[in-house]
Coordinates of N, CA, C and O in Angstrom, one line a residue:
M216 N 14.9 7.0 -10.4 CA 13.4 7.3 -10.6 C 12.5 6.4 -10.7 O 11.3 6.8 -10.6
W217 N 12.7 5.2 -10.8 CA 11.4 3.8 -10.8 C 11.1 4.1 -9.3 O 9.8 4.2 -8.8
I218 N 12.0 4.4 -8.2 CA 11.7 4.4 -6.8 C 10.4 5.7 -6.6 O 9.4 5.4 -6.2
F219 N 10.7 6.7 -7.2 CA 9.8 8.1 -7.2 C 8.2 7.6 -8.1 O 7.3 7.6 -7.3
I220 N 8.3 7.1 -9.2 CA 6.9 6.2 -9.5 C 6.4 5.3 -8.9 O 5.3 5.1 -8.8
E221 N 7.2 4.4 -8.4 CA 6.5 3.2 -6.9 C 5.8 4.1 -6.0 O 4.7 3.7 -5.4
L222 N 6.6 5.1 -5.6 CA 5.7 6.1 -4.5 C 4.4 6.6 -4.7 O 3.5 6.7 -4.0
V223 N 4.9 7.0 -6.2 CA 3.4 8.1 -6.4 C 2.1 6.7 -7.0 O 0.9 7.1 -6.3
I224 N 2.5 5.8 -7.6 CA 1.6 4.8 -7.6 C 0.7 4.1 -6.2 O 0.0 4.0 -6.0
T225 N 2.1 3.7 -5.3 CA 1.4 3.5 -4.0 C 0.7 4.6 -3.1 O -0.5 4.2 -2.4
F226 N 1.0 5.7 -3.3 CA 0.4 6.9 -2.3 C -0.8 7.0 -3.8 O -2.4 7.3 -2.8
I227 N -1.2 7.2 -4.5 CA -2.5 7.2 -5.3 C -3.5 6.0 -5.4 O -4.3 5.9 -4.5
L228 N -3.0 4.6 -4.6 CA -3.6 3.3 -4.3 C -4.1 3.4 -2.9 O -4.8 2.3 -2.8
M229 N -3.8 4.1 -2.2 CA -3.9 3.9 -0.9 C -5.0 4.1 -0.2 O -5.5 3.3 0.2
P230 N -5.7 5.0 -0.4 CA -7.3 5.1 -0.5 C -8.0 4.1 -0.7 O -8.8 3.9 0.0
F231 N -7.6 3.6 -1.8 CA -8.8 2.5 -2.1 C -8.4 1.0 -1.4 O -9.3 0.3 -1.7
V232 N -7.2 0.7 -1.0 CA -6.5 -0.4 -0.8 C -6.9 -0.2 1.1 O -7.5 -1.0 1.1
I233 N -6.8 0.7 1.4 CA -6.8 0.5 3.0 C -8.3 1.1 3.6 O -8.5 1.8 3.0
K234 N -8.8 0.2 4.1 CA -10.1 0.6 4.6 C -10.0 2.0 5.8 O -9.1 2.2 6.2
W235 N -11.0 2.8 5.6 CA -11.3 3.7 6.5 C -11.2 3.5 7.9 O -10.8 4.3 8.6
E236 N -11.7 2.0 8.4 CA -11.4 2.1 9.9 C -10.1 1.7 10.1 O -9.9 1.9 11.3
D237 N -9.1 0.9 9.0 CA -7.9 0.8 9.5 C -6.9 2.0 9.2 O -5.4 1.9 9.2
W238 N -7.2 3.4 8.8 CA -6.4 4.3 8.8 C -5.7 4.7 9.8 O -6.4 5.3 11.2
G239 N -4.5 4.1 9.8 CA -3.5 4.6 11.2 C -1.9 4.3 10.6 O -2.0 4.0 9.3
W240 N -1.5 4.6 11.6 CA 0.1 4.7 11.1 C 0.7 3.1 11.2 O 1.2 3.1 10.0
H241 N 0.1 2.4 11.6 CA 0.5 0.8 11.7 C 0.3 0.4 9.9 O 0.8 0.1 9.5
A242 N -1.0 0.6 9.6 CA -1.7 0.0 8.4 C -1.2 1.0 7.2 O -0.4 0.0 6.4
C243 N -0.7 1.9 7.3 CA -0.1 2.7 6.4 C 1.4 2.0 6.3 O 1.6 2.1 5.1
I244 N 2.1 2.0 7.4 CA 3.7 2.0 7.1 C 3.6 0.1 6.8 O 4.4 -0.1 6.0
I245 N 2.9 -0.8 7.0 CA 2.5 -2.1 6.5 C 2.2 -2.0 4.9 O 3.0 -2.8 4.1
Y246 N 1.5 -1.1 4.8 CA 1.1 -1.2 3.1 C 2.3 -0.6 2.3 O 2.6 -1.3 1.5
V247 N 2.6 0.6 2.9 CA 3.9 0.9 1.7 C 5.1 0.4 2.0 O 5.9 -0.2 0.8
G248 N 5.3 -0.4 3.1 CA 6.2 -1.8 3.2 C 6.2 -2.4 2.2 O 7.0 -3.2 1.8
C249 N 5.0 -3.0 2.0 CA 4.5 -4.4 1.1 C 4.9 -3.7 -0.3 O 5.3 -4.4 -1.0
C250 N 4.4 -2.6 -0.5 CA 4.7 -1.9 -1.7 C 6.1 -1.9 -2.3 O 6.3 -2.4 -3.5
M251 N 7.0 -1.6 -1.2 CA 8.3 -1.4 -1.4 C 9.1 -2.5 -1.7 O 10.2 -2.3 -2.2
M252 N 9.1 -3.3 -0.9 CA 9.5 -5.0 -0.8 C 9.2 -5.2 -2.1 O 9.9 -6.0 -2.9
F253 N 7.8 -5.4 -2.8 CA 7.3 -5.6 -3.9 C 7.3 -4.7 -5.0 O 7.3 -3.7 -4.6
T254 N 6.5 -5.1 -5.7 CA 6.4 -4.2 -6.7 C 4.9 -3.4 -6.3 O 4.1 -3.8 -5.5
P255 N 4.4 -2.1 -6.6 CA 2.9 -1.7 -6.2 C 2.2 -3.0 -6.4 O 1.2 -2.6 -5.2
I256 N 1.9 -3.2 -7.5 CA 1.2 -4.3 -7.5 C 1.1 -5.7 -7.0 O -0.2 -5.9 -6.4
V257 N 2.0 -6.3 -6.6 CA 1.8 -7.3 -5.8 C 1.7 -7.0 -4.4 O 1.2 -7.6 -3.4
G258 N 2.6 -5.6 -3.8 CA 2.2 -5.1 -2.8 C 0.8 -4.9 -2.3 O 0.6 -5.2 -1.0
V259 N 0.0 -4.6 -2.9 CA -1.5 -4.6 -2.8 C -2.0 -5.6 -2.6 O -2.8 -5.8 -1.7
L260 N -1.8 -6.8 -3.5 CA -2.6 -8.1 -3.2 C -1.5 -8.6 -2.0 O -2.6 -9.3 -1.4
V261 N -0.5 -8.5 -1.3 CA 0.1 -8.9 -0.5 C -0.8 -8.6 1.0 O -1.0 -9.0 1.8
Y262 N -1.0 -7.0 0.7 CA -1.4 -6.5 1.4 C -2.6 -7.0 2.3 O -3.7 -7.0 3.2
K263 N -3.9 -6.8 0.9 CA -5.0 -7.5 0.8 C -5.5 -8.8 1.5 O -6.3 -9.1 2.4
F264 N -4.5 -9.8 0.7 CA -5.0 -11.2 1.1 C -3.6 -11.6 2.5 O -4.3 -12.0 3.3
A265 N -2.9 -11.0 2.9 CA -2.4 -11.6 4.1 C -2.7 -10.8 5.2 O -2.3 -11.4 6.6
F266 N -3.0 -9.5 5.4 CA -3.3 -8.6 6.6 C -5.1 -8.4 6.3 O -5.3 -7.5 6.7
R267 N -5.8 -9.7 6.2 CA -6.9 -9.4 6.4 C -7.4 -9.0 7.9 O -6.9 -9.7 8.9

């Protein structure tokens, strides 16, 4: 059940985290991978600061 909740949070936050210029498979897979490796909140921070 926790995995499903993480995916819902990840996909809801995705349009707010990934810039519209970067919308592609590469950026989306990295973002979802960061959110699944860590929690979605930490994954957002890792994506924003590590992959600028």
